[in-house]
XYZ file of C-alpha atoms in Angstrom:
385
model
C -0.093 -0.166 0.059
C 2.921 2.333 1.053
C 4.068 1.353 -2.200
C 1.278 2.597 -4.158
C 0.998 5.781 -2.075
C 4.624 6.032 -3.229
C 4.045 5.571 -6.901
C 1.017 8.022 -7.171
C 3.344 10.867 -5.402
C 5.993 10.477 -7.847
C 3.856 10.467 -10.215
C 1.613 13.677 -9.189
C 5.254 15.235 -8.872
C 5.911 14.827 -12.197
C 2.773 15.704 -13.734
C 2.755 19.196 -11.517
C 6.773 19.270 -12.954
C 5.372 18.454 -16.637
C 2.853 21.595 -15.920
C 5.960 23.958 -15.301
C 7.257 23.781 -18.815
C 5.917 24.936 -21.973
C 3.873 22.179 -23.818
C 4.364 22.911 -27.544
C 8.068 21.950 -27.884
C 9.547 25.397 -27.185
C 12.968 25.550 -25.920
C 15.588 28.674 -24.432
C 18.168 30.094 -26.592
C 20.522 26.470 -25.468
C 18.065 24.259 -26.828
C 16.676 23.243 -23.446
C 13.211 22.767 -22.599
C 12.266 26.268 -20.636
C 9.488 27.328 -18.040
C 6.366 28.681 -18.181
C 7.101 31.357 -15.970
C 10.176 32.575 -16.747
C 9.823 33.009 -20.578
C 7.627 33.944 -23.195
C 3.952 35.714 -22.558
C 3.772 38.926 -22.216
C 7.134 39.559 -20.751
C 8.806 38.920 -24.282
C 6.336 40.238 -26.352
C 6.938 43.994 -25.229
C 10.929 43.837 -26.820
C 9.366 42.463 -29.949
C 6.598 44.966 -30.034
C 9.155 47.619 -30.048
C 11.347 46.251 -32.402
C 8.476 45.842 -34.983
C 7.719 49.739 -33.898
C 11.106 51.001 -34.681
C 11.490 48.592 -37.721
C 8.843 49.934 -39.679
C 9.541 53.627 -38.957
C 12.577 52.935 -40.171
C 11.462 50.874 -43.145
C 8.654 53.830 -44.167
C 10.821 56.249 -43.583
C 12.633 55.533 -46.356
C 9.798 54.275 -48.356
C 7.497 56.917 -48.531
C 9.765 59.645 -49.754
C 12.037 57.654 -51.547
C 10.490 58.923 -55.084
C 11.013 62.477 -53.936
C 14.821 61.888 -52.943
C 15.494 59.680 -56.418
C 14.311 62.668 -58.436
C 15.595 65.736 -56.659
C 18.992 64.558 -55.170
C 19.450 61.838 -57.916
C 18.010 63.623 -61.225
C 15.969 60.981 -62.213
C 13.245 61.679 -64.378
C 9.647 61.017 -62.593
C 9.488 57.453 -65.432
C 12.633 56.740 -64.580
C 12.093 57.126 -60.288
C 8.797 55.878 -60.469
C 9.988 52.901 -62.239
C 12.972 52.125 -59.466
C 10.661 52.842 -56.482
C 8.116 49.878 -58.211
C 11.080 47.550 -58.626
C 12.263 48.209 -55.097
C 9.137 47.802 -53.472
C 8.145 45.096 -55.555
C 11.673 43.214 -54.157
C 10.830 44.139 -50.637
C 7.815 41.911 -51.239
C 9.476 38.931 -52.513
C 12.042 38.641 -50.418
C 10.160 37.581 -47.616
C 10.277 34.237 -49.394
C 13.444 33.957 -49.113
C 13.450 34.945 -45.076
C 10.383 32.266 -44.932
C 12.901 29.405 -46.245
C 15.649 30.145 -44.026
C 14.176 30.875 -40.976
C 12.053 27.347 -41.920
C 14.951 25.415 -42.831
C 18.091 26.231 -41.484
C 18.150 29.198 -38.973
C 14.864 29.155 -36.907
C 12.797 32.897 -36.848
C 15.233 34.356 -34.115
C 18.477 33.956 -35.645
C 16.454 34.725 -39.320
C 15.726 38.249 -37.472
C 19.286 38.680 -35.895
C 20.925 37.968 -39.147
C 18.610 39.870 -41.694
C 17.819 43.032 -39.012
C 22.358 43.162 -39.380
C 21.950 43.905 -43.661
C 19.072 45.960 -43.172
C 21.081 48.172 -41.120
C 24.129 48.148 -42.621
C 21.850 49.098 -45.579
C 20.704 51.775 -43.913
C 24.234 53.421 -43.066
C 25.319 53.306 -46.445
C 21.732 55.178 -47.497
C 22.941 58.106 -44.653
C 26.381 57.879 -45.852
C 25.143 58.491 -49.583
C 22.774 60.882 -48.328
C 25.924 62.967 -46.616
C 27.935 63.417 -49.352
C 27.633 67.148 -50.173
C 27.572 68.243 -54.286
C 26.314 66.858 -57.079
C 25.775 63.329 -56.723
C 27.857 61.566 -58.470
C 27.775 57.298 -59.817
C 29.805 56.263 -56.947
C 27.539 57.692 -54.787
C 24.188 56.446 -56.313
C 25.989 52.981 -56.929
C 26.288 53.043 -53.157
C 22.900 54.339 -52.838
C 21.216 51.331 -54.527
C 23.096 49.019 -52.830
C 22.336 50.380 -49.779
C 18.598 50.405 -50.651
C 18.607 46.874 -51.985
C 20.201 45.840 -48.561
C 17.426 46.866 -47.080
C 14.974 45.463 -48.886
C 16.767 42.328 -47.961
C 16.911 42.812 -44.819
C 13.154 43.898 -44.433
C 12.028 40.745 -46.698
C 14.061 38.906 -44.347
C 12.798 39.595 -41.190
C 8.870 40.325 -42.145
C 8.200 36.747 -42.038
C 9.228 36.213 -38.842
C 8.688 38.425 -36.435
C 5.254 38.235 -36.132
C 5.180 34.603 -35.910
C 8.234 34.456 -33.778
C 5.983 36.683 -30.897
C 3.209 34.229 -31.792
C 5.698 31.693 -30.411
C 5.912 33.321 -27.123
C 2.203 31.682 -26.539
C 2.032 28.141 -25.271
C -0.556 26.719 -27.901
C -1.162 23.666 -25.035
C -2.260 26.480 -22.754
C -5.931 27.716 -23.145
C -5.239 30.747 -21.005
C -2.134 31.808 -23.005
C -3.314 30.792 -26.540
C -6.633 33.362 -25.980
C -3.664 35.945 -25.673
C -1.887 35.183 -28.677
C -4.829 36.731 -30.955
C -4.805 40.032 -28.521
C -0.767 39.909 -29.276
C -1.425 40.180 -33.078
C -3.864 43.433 -32.465
C -1.180 45.111 -30.560
C 1.493 44.466 -33.002
C -0.922 45.798 -35.900
C -0.958 49.026 -33.979
C 2.546 49.501 -33.336
C 3.380 48.983 -37.033
C 0.660 51.443 -37.572
C 2.548 53.756 -35.174
C 5.522 53.607 -36.616
C 3.871 53.869 -39.810
C 2.535 57.093 -39.028
C 5.148 58.938 -37.316
C 7.902 58.525 -40.273
C 4.638 59.339 -42.709
C 4.371 62.964 -41.023
C 7.310 63.822 -39.233
C 10.193 62.010 -40.194
C 9.283 63.334 -44.200
C 8.790 66.549 -43.156
C 12.121 66.447 -41.825
C 13.342 65.189 -44.999
C 12.103 67.745 -46.496
C 13.519 70.804 -45.000
C 16.315 69.743 -42.896
C 18.672 67.394 -44.949
C 18.736 63.630 -46.191
C 21.404 63.005 -44.265
C 19.492 63.705 -40.824
C 16.231 61.908 -42.157
C 18.175 58.399 -43.448
C 19.956 58.871 -40.512
C 16.913 58.697 -37.850
C 15.551 55.796 -39.213
C 19.262 54.032 -39.203
C 19.248 55.296 -35.224
C 15.790 53.207 -35.073
C 16.540 50.407 -36.500
C 19.664 50.200 -34.720
C 17.570 50.687 -31.527
C 15.094 47.679 -32.981
C 18.024 45.645 -33.004
C 19.122 46.343 -29.261
C 15.564 46.037 -27.802
C 15.091 42.564 -30.027
C 18.221 41.088 -28.555
C 18.016 42.852 -25.133
C 14.394 40.240 -24.455
C 16.751 36.918 -25.856
C 16.923 35.245 -22.417
C 13.267 34.860 -21.589
C 12.105 34.119 -25.748
C 10.814 30.654 -26.281
C 12.202 29.625 -29.510
C 10.616 26.954 -32.028
C 13.170 24.380 -33.739
C 13.291 24.435 -37.452
C 10.521 22.290 -39.251
C 11.224 22.492 -42.941
C 10.268 24.839 -45.546
C 6.383 24.603 -46.748
C 7.978 25.866 -49.656
C 9.938 22.869 -50.230
C 7.257 20.839 -48.926
C 5.353 21.647 -52.393
C 7.749 21.563 -54.887
C 8.708 18.118 -53.494
C 5.272 17.115 -54.246
C 5.310 18.910 -57.700
C 8.321 17.137 -58.155
C 7.940 13.801 -57.331
C 4.339 14.061 -59.086
C 5.840 14.992 -62.435
C 9.019 11.835 -61.803
C 5.777 9.686 -61.890
C 3.233 10.843 -64.808
C 3.541 7.571 -66.264
C 2.463 5.261 -62.867
C -0.735 3.772 -62.450
C -2.780 5.119 -59.273
C -3.994 2.190 -56.734
C -7.395 1.700 -56.582
C -6.701 1.807 -52.584
C -5.747 4.965 -51.453
C -4.617 3.135 -48.289
C -1.391 2.327 -50.611
C -0.312 5.637 -50.588
C 2.861 6.471 -48.783
C 2.251 8.009 -45.096
C 4.051 8.216 -41.818
C 2.724 6.639 -38.609
C 2.784 10.063 -37.503
C 3.687 13.381 -38.359
C 6.899 14.743 -40.158
C 7.021 17.859 -38.871
C 6.630 18.642 -34.969
C 3.322 20.351 -34.428
C 1.590 19.777 -37.549
C -1.204 17.558 -38.026
C -1.688 14.900 -40.198
C -4.354 15.130 -43.430
C -6.459 12.363 -44.640
C -6.683 11.463 -48.310
C -9.263 13.380 -50.112
C -10.184 12.446 -54.297
C -9.520 15.515 -55.941
C -6.732 16.467 -57.859
C -6.014 12.848 -58.144
C -2.744 13.470 -60.254
C -0.520 15.192 -57.719
C -1.609 11.747 -55.361
C 0.909 10.510 -57.864
C 4.029 11.362 -55.727
C 2.571 9.458 -52.603
C 2.942 6.204 -54.773
C 5.811 3.539 -53.463
C 7.481 2.306 -56.584
C 10.597 -0.419 -56.177
C 13.312 1.944 -57.250
C 12.220 4.047 -54.483
C 13.090 1.767 -51.959
C 16.523 0.428 -54.139
C 17.745 3.956 -53.943
C 17.371 4.596 -50.543
C 19.668 1.447 -49.582
C 18.426 1.822 -45.821
C 18.481 5.770 -45.673
C 15.689 7.961 -45.555
C 13.361 8.226 -48.443
C 14.201 10.933 -51.111
C 11.420 13.153 -50.335
C 11.859 14.355 -53.794
C 10.859 11.195 -55.245
C 8.063 9.977 -52.812
C 6.232 12.311 -50.828
C 3.561 11.700 -47.870
C -0.402 11.970 -48.199
C -0.071 14.675 -45.828
C 2.483 16.700 -48.194
C -0.098 16.421 -50.894
C -3.169 17.031 -49.120
C -1.326 20.121 -48.182
C -0.981 21.167 -51.391
C -4.210 20.249 -52.579
C -5.618 22.922 -49.754
C -3.173 25.297 -51.340
C -4.397 25.316 -54.745
C -7.848 26.256 -54.388
C -6.330 29.637 -53.162
C -4.421 30.597 -56.606
C -7.464 32.157 -58.278
C -8.386 34.221 -55.249
C -4.480 35.170 -54.735
C -4.862 36.043 -58.659
C -7.095 38.328 -58.162
C -5.387 40.344 -56.120
C -2.752 41.367 -57.985
C -4.512 43.956 -60.102
C -5.335 45.781 -56.871
C -1.876 45.425 -55.815
C -0.078 47.010 -58.713
C -2.493 50.071 -58.526
C -2.319 50.356 -54.875
C 1.809 50.184 -55.067
C 1.023 53.806 -57.522
C 0.851 55.311 -54.374
C 4.344 55.519 -53.311
C 5.248 56.442 -56.979
C 3.026 58.559 -58.945
C 0.203 59.800 -56.277
C 3.824 61.593 -54.590
C 4.880 62.336 -57.791
C 1.449 64.590 -58.497
C 1.981 66.159 -55.336
C 5.270 67.503 -55.975
C 3.832 69.537 -58.766
C 0.837 70.736 -56.759
C 0.112 74.093 -54.334
C 0.881 72.604 -51.078
C 1.206 75.711 -49.522
C -1.369 76.241 -46.693
C -1.161 79.338 -44.990
C 2.630 79.910 -44.057
C 2.981 76.215 -43.649
C 4.244 73.664 -47.029
C 2.937 70.265 -46.539
C 5.727 67.793 -47.775
C 4.216 65.581 -50.802
C 4.762 62.884 -49.014
C 2.241 63.645 -46.233
C -0.207 62.792 -48.749
C -0.331 59.068 -47.998
C -1.120 58.836 -44.474
C -4.283 60.422 -45.920
C -4.790 58.037 -48.518
C -3.645 54.836 -47.087
C -7.261 54.704 -44.790
C -8.631 54.577 -48.004
C -6.851 51.201 -50.031
């Protein structure tokens, strides 16, 4: 009887100990299990929110008045300046794919943010130095400016998909109380993003137009430095999720594997398709097989050459995919038409950073004794879009 009571007591203690740790597999910076009361939650998110606010002030401090700098300081024609702004903006929205791939497959969100933030800061320093050079712009100055500008695009895009998800990682998904706080975090994240954008679109734009571009680019550089410092200060209390593989890579694997087996006949019994006993990615549940888009199921057909080529090693995911991987792609396929409809809207919306401001440059901007900077129209047009 005493032995049973002792066993129950030990089991109870172990259960209480498990409750002290996060249940979603998160770890600390050293890769060790982490205690709930010492990490994550709002205590960690304060640093992340401060990081995002300062970063957005820096980003929009460059973005919103960029066309004015290109036309006034680099003496580009309106058409050329508008094209360069839109090309750079498009790069900013493409590079998040790189950041997401690096974070999901290799470095994890924390180190991806750290690495790309450093590139971001270096790019801003180069912009500031190029703007401080006196006299007419030279070819060397222009090259240095554009090199810095595209480093900013790489850095900004690299951290874009990581900051919000890293903030979400600070709340234990297995704890109902912490899970309910996650939605509140995203609300505050949007608030601080817009605060940074508002300050850059009003005060910072005015400084750039009236006090010079060296100071106008130096302030975003300073705030990006503050953003990096704020992020690293919270390192000891952050919760980290280990990289689990990129969804983009998984989609490509399904397409390649299905194409390689395009001549193979599908089995009538879907249970013969390849699937692992558990999820291939921690935290991602398995999906049941569906009958839609049957061609993609060929990626999960097991053929003798797959086993032979593996030679006792894990099967090549570019030749054989799980049913769950195939179903993930099937879920995404119907979303592509919806995504395509946003292209026209995005093409028009992007003109606010180029053609709209160029139109504002030729308008009468005098209101009493105050001259409104052309880029200040953006805080007014943003709610419309």
